mmCIF file of C-alpha atoms and ligand atoms in Angstrom:
data_model
loop_
_atom_site.group_PDB
_atom_site.id
_atom_site.type_symbol
_atom_site.label_atom_id
_atom_site.label_comp_id
_atom_site.label_asym_id
_atom_site.label_seq_id
_atom_site.Cartn_x
_atom_site.Cartn_y
_atom_site.Cartn_z
ATOM 1 C CA MET A 10 -8.748 -14.117 -20.120
ATOM 2 C CA LYS A 11 -7.898 -11.875 -23.081
ATOM 3 C CA HIS A 12 -9.619 -9.014 -24.220
ATOM 4 C CA TYR A 13 -8.753 -6.890 -27.365
ATOM 5 C CA ILE A 14 -9.494 -3.484 -27.082
ATOM 6 C CA LEU A 15 -9.303 -1.190 -30.548
ATOM 7 C CA GLY A 16 -9.268 2.747 -29.462
ATOM 8 C CA ILE A 17 -9.857 5.568 -31.756
ATOM 9 C CA GLU A 18 -8.516 8.624 -30.999
ATOM 10 C CA SER A 19 -9.787 11.850 -33.447
ATOM 11 C CA SER A 20 -9.937 14.632 -31.037
ATOM 12 C CA CYS A 21 -7.706 17.318 -32.814
ATOM 13 C CA ASP A 22 -5.179 16.770 -35.569
ATOM 14 C CA ASP A 23 -4.165 13.136 -35.499
ATOM 15 C CA THR A 24 -6.190 10.269 -36.609
ATOM 16 C CA SER A 25 -4.956 7.165 -34.115
ATOM 17 C CA ALA A 26 -6.246 3.880 -33.808
ATOM 18 C CA ALA A 27 -4.594 1.071 -31.405
ATOM 19 C CA VAL A 28 -4.878 -2.469 -30.568
ATOM 20 C CA LEU A 29 -4.288 -3.163 -26.981
ATOM 21 C CA GLU A 30 -4.509 -7.280 -25.476
ATOM 22 C CA ASN A 31 -5.672 -6.487 -22.107
ATOM 23 C CA ASN A 32 -3.058 -3.793 -20.924
ATOM 24 C CA ASN A 33 -0.443 -4.640 -23.244
ATOM 25 C CA ILE A 34 -0.068 -2.677 -26.750
ATOM 26 C CA LEU A 35 0.080 -4.389 -29.886
ATOM 27 C CA ALA A 36 -0.515 -1.838 -32.020
ATOM 28 C CA ASN A 37 -0.510 1.941 -32.106
ATOM 29 C CA VAL A 38 -0.701 3.595 -35.466
ATOM 30 C CA ILE A 39 -0.997 7.351 -35.901
ATOM 31 C CA ALA A 40 -1.678 9.515 -39.017
ATOM 32 C CA ASN A 41 -0.650 13.102 -38.690
ATOM 33 C CA GLN A 42 -2.091 15.652 -40.787
ATOM 34 C CA ASP A 43 0.335 17.989 -42.485
ATOM 35 C CA ILE A 44 -2.238 20.193 -44.283
ATOM 36 C CA HIS A 45 -2.182 22.576 -41.212
ATOM 37 C CA LYS A 46 1.160 23.229 -41.223
ATOM 38 C CA LYS A 47 0.748 26.384 -44.068
ATOM 39 C CA TYR A 48 -1.834 27.423 -41.909
ATOM 40 C CA GLY A 49 0.239 27.825 -38.873
ATOM 41 C CA GLY A 50 -1.870 25.852 -36.930
ATOM 42 C CA VAL A 51 -5.233 23.552 -36.841
ATOM 43 C CA VAL A 52 -8.044 24.332 -39.458
ATOM 44 C CA PRO A 53 -10.999 22.516 -37.838
ATOM 45 C CA GLU A 54 -12.897 21.805 -41.138
ATOM 46 C CA LEU A 55 -9.576 20.756 -42.408
ATOM 47 C CA ALA A 56 -8.883 18.418 -39.631
ATOM 48 C CA SER A 57 -12.430 16.499 -39.950
ATOM 49 C CA ARG A 58 -11.874 15.828 -43.892
ATOM 50 C CA ALA A 59 -8.763 14.553 -43.242
ATOM 51 C CA HIS A 60 -9.985 12.465 -40.261
ATOM 52 C CA GLN A 61 -12.769 11.061 -43.006
ATOM 53 C CA GLN A 62 -10.088 10.110 -45.225
ATOM 54 C CA ASN A 63 -7.508 8.422 -42.739
ATOM 55 C CA ILE A 64 -9.955 6.283 -40.255
ATOM 56 C CA ILE A 65 -10.608 3.659 -42.345
ATOM 57 C CA PRO A 66 -6.738 2.794 -43.185
ATOM 58 C CA VAL A 67 -5.554 3.831 -39.811
ATOM 59 C CA VAL A 68 -7.800 0.951 -38.146
ATOM 60 C CA ASP A 69 -7.191 -1.099 -40.906
ATOM 61 C CA THR A 70 -3.573 -1.206 -40.375
ATOM 62 C CA ALA A 71 -4.034 -1.267 -36.312
ATOM 63 C CA LEU A 72 -5.140 -4.357 -36.600
ATOM 64 C CA LYS A 73 -2.902 -5.678 -39.367
ATOM 65 C CA THR A 74 -0.204 -4.693 -37.238
ATOM 66 C CA ALA A 75 -1.794 -6.292 -34.126
ATOM 67 C CA GLU A 76 -2.053 -9.411 -36.233
ATOM 68 C CA ILE A 77 -5.567 -10.112 -35.174
ATOM 69 C CA THR A 78 -9.070 -9.856 -36.957
ATOM 70 C CA LYS A 79 -12.036 -7.327 -36.433
ATOM 71 C CA ASP A 80 -14.104 -10.282 -34.862
ATOM 72 C CA GLN A 81 -11.380 -10.867 -32.360
ATOM 73 C CA LEU A 82 -12.038 -7.418 -30.768
ATOM 74 C CA THR A 83 -13.541 -7.547 -27.041
ATOM 75 C CA ALA A 84 -14.745 -3.868 -27.015
ATOM 76 C CA ILE A 85 -14.139 -0.091 -29.044
ATOM 77 C CA ALA A 86 -13.101 2.663 -26.929
ATOM 78 C CA PHE A 87 -12.912 6.537 -28.559
ATOM 79 C CA THR A 88 -12.491 10.018 -27.542
ATOM 80 C CA ARG A 89 -15.890 11.524 -26.610
ATOM 81 C CA GLY A 90 -14.112 14.697 -26.159
ATOM 82 C CA PRO A 91 -12.840 17.525 -25.163
ATOM 83 C CA GLY A 92 -11.513 18.316 -28.616
ATOM 84 C CA LEU A 93 -12.781 19.862 -32.025
ATOM 85 C CA LEU A 94 -16.297 18.799 -32.394
ATOM 86 C CA GLY A 95 -16.024 18.301 -35.970
ATOM 87 C CA SER A 96 -13.418 16.015 -35.484
ATOM 88 C CA LEU A 97 -14.527 14.283 -32.846
ATOM 89 C CA LEU A 98 -17.863 13.428 -34.473
ATOM 90 C CA VAL A 99 -15.841 11.166 -37.417
ATOM 91 C CA GLY A 100 -13.981 8.899 -34.366
ATOM 92 C CA THR A 101 -17.235 8.702 -32.812
ATOM 93 C CA SER A 102 -19.520 7.905 -35.622
ATOM 94 C CA PHE A 103 -16.691 5.152 -36.771
ATOM 95 C CA ALA A 104 -16.469 3.592 -33.184
ATOM 96 C CA LYS A 105 -20.518 3.450 -33.033
ATOM 97 C CA SER A 106 -21.340 1.804 -36.515
ATOM 98 C CA PHE A 107 -18.057 -0.854 -35.890
ATOM 99 C CA ALA A 108 -19.227 -1.644 -32.249
ATOM 100 C CA LEU A 109 -22.800 -2.108 -33.733
ATOM 101 C CA GLY A 110 -21.709 -3.825 -36.669
ATOM 102 C CA LEU A 111 -19.724 -6.149 -34.642
ATOM 103 C CA LYS A 112 -22.341 -6.132 -31.622
ATOM 104 C CA ILE A 113 -19.712 -5.708 -28.750
ATOM 105 C CA PRO A 114 -19.370 -2.984 -26.667
ATOM 106 C CA LEU A 115 -19.125 0.779 -26.741
ATOM 107 C CA VAL A 116 -16.991 2.388 -24.052
ATOM 108 C CA ASP A 117 -16.459 6.547 -24.198
ATOM 109 C CA VAL A 118 -13.286 7.564 -22.862
ATOM 110 C CA ASP A 119 -12.052 11.444 -21.812
ATOM 111 C CA HIS A 120 -9.165 12.805 -23.779
ATOM 112 C CA LEU A 121 -7.316 14.305 -20.572
ATOM 113 C CA GLN A 122 -7.930 11.309 -18.428
ATOM 114 C CA ALA A 123 -6.375 9.118 -21.443
ATOM 115 C CA HIS A 124 -3.436 11.253 -21.512
ATOM 116 C CA ILE A 125 -2.815 10.280 -17.819
ATOM 117 C CA LEU A 126 -4.084 6.547 -17.873
ATOM 118 C CA ALA A 127 -1.225 6.415 -20.658
ATOM 119 C CA HIS A 128 1.173 5.514 -17.729
ATOM 120 C CA PHE A 129 -0.782 1.922 -17.470
ATOM 121 C CA ILE A 130 0.356 0.652 -20.866
ATOM 122 C CA GLN A 131 2.534 -2.210 -20.587
ATOM 123 C CA ASN A 132 4.793 -3.299 -22.889
ATOM 124 C CA GLU A 133 5.095 -6.612 -24.978
ATOM 125 C CA ASP A 134 7.515 -8.508 -21.967
ATOM 126 C CA GLY A 135 5.705 -6.838 -19.030
ATOM 127 C CA SER A 136 8.754 -4.911 -17.897
ATOM 128 C CA ARG A 137 7.210 -1.452 -17.556
ATOM 129 C CA ASP A 138 7.166 0.214 -14.006
ATOM 130 C CA LEU A 139 3.717 1.147 -13.506
ATOM 131 C CA PRO A 140 2.279 4.010 -10.809
ATOM 132 C CA SER A 141 0.483 3.383 -7.781
ATOM 133 C CA PHE A 142 -2.060 5.186 -6.291
ATOM 134 C CA PRO A 143 -2.168 8.075 -5.579
ATOM 135 C CA PHE A 144 0.255 10.104 -7.721
ATOM 136 C CA LEU A 145 0.848 13.268 -9.437
ATOM 137 C CA CYS A 146 0.211 13.783 -12.801
ATOM 138 C CA LEU A 147 1.304 17.194 -14.383
ATOM 139 C CA THR A 148 -0.760 17.106 -18.158
ATOM 140 C CA ILE A 149 1.102 19.597 -20.582
ATOM 141 C CA SER A 150 -0.697 19.596 -24.213
ATOM 142 C CA GLY A 151 -1.895 22.133 -26.875
ATOM 143 C CA GLY A 152 -4.919 22.846 -24.945
ATOM 144 C CA HIS A 153 -4.824 21.763 -21.401
ATOM 145 C CA THR A 154 -2.194 22.500 -18.668
ATOM 146 C CA GLN A 155 -2.978 20.890 -15.165
ATOM 147 C CA ILE A 156 -1.841 19.316 -12.323
ATOM 148 C CA VAL A 157 -3.959 15.902 -11.364
ATOM 149 C CA VAL A 158 -4.088 14.007 -7.972
ATOM 150 C CA ILE A 159 -5.124 10.602 -9.468
ATOM 151 C CA ARG A 160 -6.580 8.159 -6.412
ATOM 152 C CA ASN A 161 -7.866 5.624 -8.858
ATOM 153 C CA TYR A 162 -8.309 4.985 -12.531
ATOM 154 C CA PHE A 163 -11.042 7.346 -13.152
ATOM 155 C CA ASP A 164 -11.182 8.995 -9.140
ATOM 156 C CA MET A 165 -8.958 12.333 -10.399
ATOM 157 C CA GLU A 166 -9.070 15.829 -8.886
ATOM 158 C CA ILE A 167 -7.669 18.619 -10.777
ATOM 159 C CA ILE A 168 -5.940 20.704 -8.041
ATOM 160 C CA GLY A 169 -4.206 23.160 -10.341
ATOM 161 C CA SER A 170 -4.560 24.716 -13.789
ATOM 162 C CA THR A 171 -3.863 27.301 -16.385
ATOM 163 C CA ILE A 172 -6.200 30.683 -16.300
ATOM 164 C CA ASP A 173 -5.624 31.608 -19.757
ATOM 165 C CA ASP A 174 -3.006 29.630 -22.517
ATOM 166 C CA ALA A 175 -1.620 26.028 -22.065
ATOM 167 C CA ALA A 176 1.756 25.284 -21.709
ATOM 168 C CA GLY A 177 1.889 23.535 -25.633
ATOM 169 C CA GLU A 178 0.269 26.856 -26.834
ATOM 170 C CA ALA A 179 3.016 29.068 -25.222
ATOM 171 C CA PHE A 180 5.637 27.089 -27.128
ATOM 172 C CA ASP A 181 3.606 27.302 -30.212
ATOM 173 C CA LYS A 182 3.149 31.002 -30.066
ATOM 174 C CA ALA A 183 6.584 31.680 -29.141
ATOM 175 C CA ALA A 184 7.542 29.744 -31.883
ATOM 176 C CA LYS A 185 5.397 31.304 -34.324
ATOM 177 C CA ILE A 186 6.774 34.828 -33.697
ATOM 178 C CA MET A 187 9.951 33.630 -34.447
ATOM 179 C CA GLY A 188 8.386 32.493 -38.106
ATOM 180 C CA LEU A 189 8.869 28.498 -37.032
ATOM 181 C CA PRO A 190 6.104 25.989 -38.557
ATOM 182 C CA TYR A 191 3.747 24.565 -36.457
ATOM 183 C CA PRO A 192 3.378 22.884 -34.172
ATOM 184 C CA GLY A 193 6.255 25.121 -32.596
ATOM 185 C CA GLY A 194 7.224 23.255 -29.585
ATOM 186 C CA PRO A 195 9.392 20.165 -31.468
ATOM 187 C CA GLU A 196 10.804 23.121 -33.445
ATOM 188 C CA ILE A 197 11.947 24.941 -29.979
ATOM 189 C CA ASP A 198 13.000 21.803 -28.357
ATOM 190 C CA LYS A 199 15.493 20.991 -31.329
ATOM 191 C CA LEU A 200 16.868 24.302 -31.352
ATOM 192 C CA ALA A 201 17.353 24.962 -28.348
ATOM 193 C CA LYS A 202 19.672 21.933 -27.729
ATOM 194 C CA GLN A 203 22.234 24.666 -29.557
ATOM 195 C CA GLY A 204 21.196 27.341 -27.578
ATOM 196 C CA ASN A 205 22.280 29.590 -24.496
ATOM 197 C CA PRO A 206 19.216 29.162 -21.935
ATOM 198 C CA ASN A 207 20.192 32.251 -19.986
ATOM 199 C CA ARG A 208 21.017 34.455 -22.498
ATOM 200 C CA PHE A 209 17.518 36.123 -22.412
ATOM 201 C CA LYS A 210 15.289 36.510 -19.302
ATOM 202 C CA PHE A 211 11.429 36.675 -19.121
ATOM 203 C CA PRO A 212 9.604 37.493 -15.868
ATOM 204 C CA LYS A 213 7.647 34.663 -14.671
ATOM 205 C CA PRO A 214 3.679 35.350 -13.626
ATOM 206 C CA LYS A 215 2.873 35.594 -10.237
ATOM 207 C CA ILE A 216 -0.311 33.436 -10.088
ATOM 208 C CA GLN A 217 -1.790 32.165 -6.824
ATOM 209 C CA GLU A 218 -1.460 28.648 -5.346
ATOM 210 C CA LEU A 219 -0.909 25.713 -8.203
ATOM 211 C CA ASP A 220 -2.308 28.129 -11.228
ATOM 212 C CA PHE A 221 -0.822 28.669 -14.011
ATOM 213 C CA SER A 222 -0.533 31.456 -17.077
ATOM 214 C CA PHE A 223 1.388 31.995 -19.689
ATOM 215 C CA SER A 224 -0.303 34.883 -21.986
ATOM 216 C CA GLY A 225 2.220 37.488 -20.234
ATOM 217 C CA LEU A 226 4.996 35.414 -21.152
ATOM 218 C CA LYS A 227 3.917 34.965 -24.607
ATOM 219 C CA THR A 228 3.339 39.173 -24.312
ATOM 220 C CA SER A 229 6.834 39.954 -23.211
ATOM 221 C CA PHE A 230 8.484 37.329 -25.716
ATOM 222 C CA LEU A 231 6.822 39.258 -28.505
ATOM 223 C CA TYR A 232 7.202 42.913 -27.426
ATOM 224 C CA PHE A 233 11.113 41.772 -26.456
ATOM 225 C CA VAL A 234 11.461 40.497 -30.306
ATOM 226 C CA ARG A 235 9.534 43.366 -31.671
ATOM 227 C CA ASP A 236 12.207 45.647 -30.049
ATOM 228 C CA GLU A 237 15.117 43.888 -31.073
ATOM 229 C CA LEU A 238 14.117 43.346 -34.289
ATOM 230 C CA LYS A 239 13.743 47.228 -34.707
ATOM 231 C CA LYS A 240 17.517 47.305 -33.888
ATOM 232 C CA ASN A 241 18.821 44.741 -36.179
ATOM 233 C CA GLU A 242 16.552 43.001 -38.455
ATOM 234 C CA ASN A 243 18.334 39.839 -38.567
ATOM 235 C CA PHE A 244 17.482 39.440 -34.577
ATOM 236 C CA ILE A 245 15.349 36.405 -35.066
ATOM 237 C CA GLU A 246 17.993 34.561 -37.511
ATOM 238 C CA GLU A 247 21.304 35.835 -35.331
ATOM 239 C CA ASN A 248 19.538 34.291 -32.103
ATOM 240 C CA LYS A 249 17.324 31.664 -32.621
ATOM 241 C CA ALA A 250 18.859 29.285 -30.897
ATOM 242 C CA ASP A 251 19.284 31.100 -27.582
ATOM 243 C CA LEU A 252 15.972 32.631 -27.953
ATOM 244 C CA ALA A 253 14.525 28.719 -28.007
ATOM 245 C CA ALA A 254 16.671 27.971 -25.373
ATOM 246 C CA SER A 255 15.474 31.021 -22.918
ATOM 247 C CA ILE A 256 11.835 30.654 -23.719
ATOM 248 C CA GLN A 257 12.121 26.718 -23.310
ATOM 249 C CA GLN A 258 13.606 27.105 -19.934
ATOM 250 C CA THR A 259 11.013 29.934 -18.793
ATOM 251 C CA ILE A 260 8.229 27.927 -19.455
ATOM 252 C CA VAL A 261 9.887 24.653 -18.086
ATOM 253 C CA ASN A 262 10.780 26.521 -14.784
ATOM 254 C CA ILE A 263 7.075 27.470 -14.280
ATOM 255 C CA LEU A 264 6.156 24.127 -14.734
ATOM 256 C CA ILE A 265 8.431 22.452 -12.083
ATOM 257 C CA GLU A 266 8.242 25.399 -9.835
ATOM 258 C CA LYS A 267 4.244 24.607 -9.203
ATOM 259 C CA LEU A 268 4.888 20.555 -9.682
ATOM 260 C CA GLU A 269 7.139 20.566 -6.648
ATOM 261 C CA LYS A 270 4.885 22.879 -4.927
ATOM 262 C CA ALA A 271 2.070 20.235 -5.478
ATOM 263 C CA ALA A 272 4.059 17.218 -4.418
ATOM 264 C CA LYS A 273 5.129 19.281 -1.367
ATOM 265 C CA GLN A 274 1.627 20.031 -0.350
ATOM 266 C CA THR A 275 0.027 16.779 -0.926
ATOM 267 C CA GLY A 276 2.852 14.872 0.154
ATOM 268 C CA ILE A 277 2.561 12.739 -2.807
ATOM 269 C CA THR A 278 5.986 11.274 -4.027
ATOM 270 C CA GLU A 279 5.062 9.291 -7.425
ATOM 271 C CA VAL A 280 5.190 11.868 -10.116
ATOM 272 C CA ALA A 281 4.435 11.866 -13.565
ATOM 273 C CA ILE A 282 3.758 13.878 -16.604
ATOM 274 C CA ALA A 283 1.851 13.563 -19.848
ATOM 275 C CA GLY A 284 0.622 15.446 -22.960
ATOM 276 C CA GLY A 285 2.122 16.480 -26.166
ATOM 277 C CA VAL A 286 4.700 18.676 -23.761
ATOM 278 C CA SER A 287 6.000 15.967 -22.205
ATOM 279 C CA ALA A 288 7.733 14.941 -24.710
ATOM 280 C CA ASN A 289 9.969 18.073 -24.421
ATOM 281 C CA SER A 290 13.623 17.434 -23.968
ATOM 282 C CA GLU A 291 14.253 20.011 -21.107
ATOM 283 C CA MET A 292 10.964 19.249 -19.298
ATOM 284 C CA ARG A 293 12.104 15.107 -18.872
ATOM 285 C CA THR A 294 15.399 15.893 -17.874
ATOM 286 C CA ARG A 295 14.041 18.551 -14.817
ATOM 287 C CA LEU A 296 11.550 16.166 -13.751
ATOM 288 C CA THR A 297 14.304 13.690 -13.333
ATOM 289 C CA GLU A 298 16.635 16.267 -11.439
ATOM 290 C CA SER A 299 13.503 17.061 -8.968
ATOM 291 C CA GLY A 300 12.902 13.547 -8.606
ATOM 292 C CA LYS A 301 16.524 12.995 -7.618
ATOM 293 C CA LYS A 302 16.378 15.982 -5.620
ATOM 294 C CA LEU A 303 13.150 15.487 -3.767
ATOM 295 C CA ASN A 304 12.969 11.565 -3.870
ATOM 296 C CA TRP A 305 10.254 11.078 -5.747
ATOM 297 C CA LYS A 306 9.357 8.221 -7.905
ATOM 298 C CA VAL A 307 8.853 9.804 -11.772
ATOM 299 C CA PHE A 308 7.133 8.484 -14.906
ATOM 300 C CA ILE A 309 8.191 10.075 -17.748
ATOM 301 C CA PRO A 310 5.992 8.291 -21.062
ATOM 302 C CA GLU A 311 7.284 7.024 -24.232
ATOM 303 C CA PHE A 312 7.102 9.308 -26.798
ATOM 304 C CA GLN A 313 4.646 7.684 -28.460
ATOM 305 C CA PHE A 314 2.449 7.968 -26.016
ATOM 306 C CA THR A 315 3.335 12.201 -25.066
ATOM 307 C CA THR A 316 1.466 13.662 -28.044
ATOM 308 C CA ASP A 317 -2.090 12.301 -29.169
ATOM 309 C CA ASN A 318 -2.560 8.973 -29.739
ATOM 310 C CA ALA A 319 -5.059 5.774 -29.604
ATOM 311 C CA ALA A 320 -3.209 3.773 -27.032
ATOM 312 C CA MET A 321 -3.959 5.842 -24.580
ATOM 313 C CA ILE A 322 -7.727 5.927 -25.487
ATOM 314 C CA ALA A 323 -7.637 1.840 -25.893
ATOM 315 C CA ILE A 324 -6.064 1.873 -21.857
ATOM 316 C CA ALA A 325 -8.454 4.140 -20.652
ATOM 317 C CA GLY A 326 -11.071 1.905 -22.190
ATOM 318 C CA TYR A 327 -9.851 -1.203 -20.979
ATOM 319 C CA TYR A 328 -10.232 -0.259 -17.300
ATOM 320 C CA LYS A 329 -13.829 1.197 -18.164
ATOM 321 C CA TYR A 330 -14.845 -2.334 -20.118
ATOM 322 C CA LEU A 331 -13.249 -4.039 -16.757
ATOM 323 C CA ASP A 332 -15.673 -1.362 -14.699
ATOM 324 C CA GLY A 333 -18.689 -2.246 -17.025
ATOM 325 C CA LYS A 334 -18.834 1.271 -17.373
ATOM 326 C CA TYR A 335 -20.035 1.294 -21.252
ATOM 327 C CA ALA A 336 -21.181 4.357 -23.349
ATOM 328 C CA SER A 337 -24.556 4.060 -25.641
ATOM 329 C CA GLN A 338 -25.330 4.734 -29.824
ATOM 330 C CA SER A 339 -26.815 7.813 -28.103
ATOM 331 C CA ASP A 340 -23.626 9.220 -26.260
ATOM 332 C CA VAL A 341 -22.609 12.620 -28.289
ATOM 333 C CA PRO A 342 -19.008 14.407 -28.238
ATOM 334 C CA TYR A 343 -18.380 17.150 -25.858
ATOM 335 C CA ALA A 344 -15.884 19.982 -26.838
ATOM 336 C CA ARG A 345 -14.800 21.239 -23.237
ATOM 337 C CA SER A 346 -13.545 19.058 -20.720
ATOM 338 C CA LYS A 347 -15.818 17.415 -18.227
ATOM 339 C CA MET A 348 -13.003 16.500 -16.009
HETATM 340 O O1 KG4 B 416 -1.034 16.509 -26.161
HETATM 341 P P1 KG4 B 416 -1.334 16.821 -27.720
HETATM 342 O O2 KG4 B 416 -0.754 16.037 -28.847
HETATM 343 O O3 KG4 B 416 -2.338 17.730 -28.087
HETATM 344 C C1 KG4 B 416 -3.348 18.296 -27.369
HETATM 345 O O4 KG4 B 416 -4.084 17.184 -26.297
HETATM 346 O O5 KG4 B 416 -3.486 19.447 -26.999
HETATM 347 O O6 KG4 B 416 -0.006 18.313 -27.686
HETATM 348 C C2 KG4 B 416 0.093 19.178 -28.615
HETATM 349 C C3 KG4 B 416 1.165 20.233 -28.465
HETATM 350 C C4 KG4 B 416 1.613 21.178 -29.256
HETATM 351 O O7 KG4 B 416 1.514 22.252 -28.443
HETATM 352 C C5 KG4 B 416 3.325 20.578 -29.348
HETATM 353 O O8 KG4 B 416 3.722 21.975 -29.863
HETATM 354 C C6 KG4 B 416 3.382 20.409 -28.216
HETATM 355 O O9 KG4 B 416 2.716 19.638 -27.687
HETATM 356 N N1 KG4 B 416 4.754 19.818 -28.433
HETATM 357 C C7 KG4 B 416 6.266 20.159 -27.661
HETATM 358 C C8 KG4 B 416 6.714 18.801 -28.081
HETATM 359 N N2 KG4 B 416 6.267 17.995 -28.637
HETATM 360 C C9 KG4 B 416 4.855 18.096 -28.640
HETATM 361 N N3 KG4 B 416 6.314 21.338 -26.990
HETATM 362 C C10 KG4 B 416 7.777 21.397 -26.420
HETATM 363 N N4 KG4 B 416 8.522 20.193 -26.862
HETATM 364 C C11 KG4 B 416 8.318 19.127 -27.660
HETATM 365 N N5 KG4 B 416 9.378 18.376 -27.749
HETATM 366 ZN ZN1 ZN B 417 -3.709 15.519 -26.057
#
């Protein structure tokens, strides 16, 4: 039986709609909001307004790309949280009214669970290797850094998380200090390719167990750059690539060390990464290396499923739909994680 699931994602600054036929991807359309670039970060009110403008064209394009009509849809899945409330409201209200109009089930999805469940999206020829339960996932995004044990689609346990900044924030803040545009993660990734990662050393935080901390790293990076600028006002310009490579290596070292510790503690050998920072090339290389060294089966998401996208919302919605766990018209978005 064919189920067509429309996914809607609007939790932050990307408006996205996707269509799945069961677990197979048919369309994944993302409208980025360039408006935030000149402010050096996401401006919530501007994000909501841009979602309002983008949502209908994005859904329309997704249906056309998938070559189906709205009447063929089986269910509509939407991001209920966590995220910016004004942004979430746009996707939530759209999904509710569309489902009501089409008289089909509505399914609410948690954004963080969806980042992880993106690993279950199958490609058209069915050739992708999917994880089996239980597996570990390091979710690294602009708002979260978590190590999660996934026992089943919706049976997840967080065994480690950041006590302050997220990994993506560490990239973005370091980039901002260097005068790079937002979001800084991809900029640092690009620059780092030409740089020496061992040129500058930054202290690693001493945090208990499987938790993370990145705010101290940001401060030491800030003070280091500030002091060097006093000696040479062109310090950043002259050392851009080495600075990027060094801060990137430090962040990835912190992440990989805890992930290896988590795998050792749990005895789990299937290991995935998810979220925007899983697009980072150093992170991807190092995960592959850890996998070879420790005999893990590793799962690295396709680039289109790393940063925010609606395909991950649709796959999470598909499994929830199969379970009969529908949302109601009175469900409201939530800003903070419920995981
Ligand atoms: O998952 P995501 O799109 O949004 C949230 O749910 O937060 O993640 C966005 C984060 C940003 O901090 C961005 O700088 C980071 O992912 N990011 C990267 C790369 N691509 C995106 N960080 C490092 N390297 C990248 N290539
Ligand atoms: Zn995200």
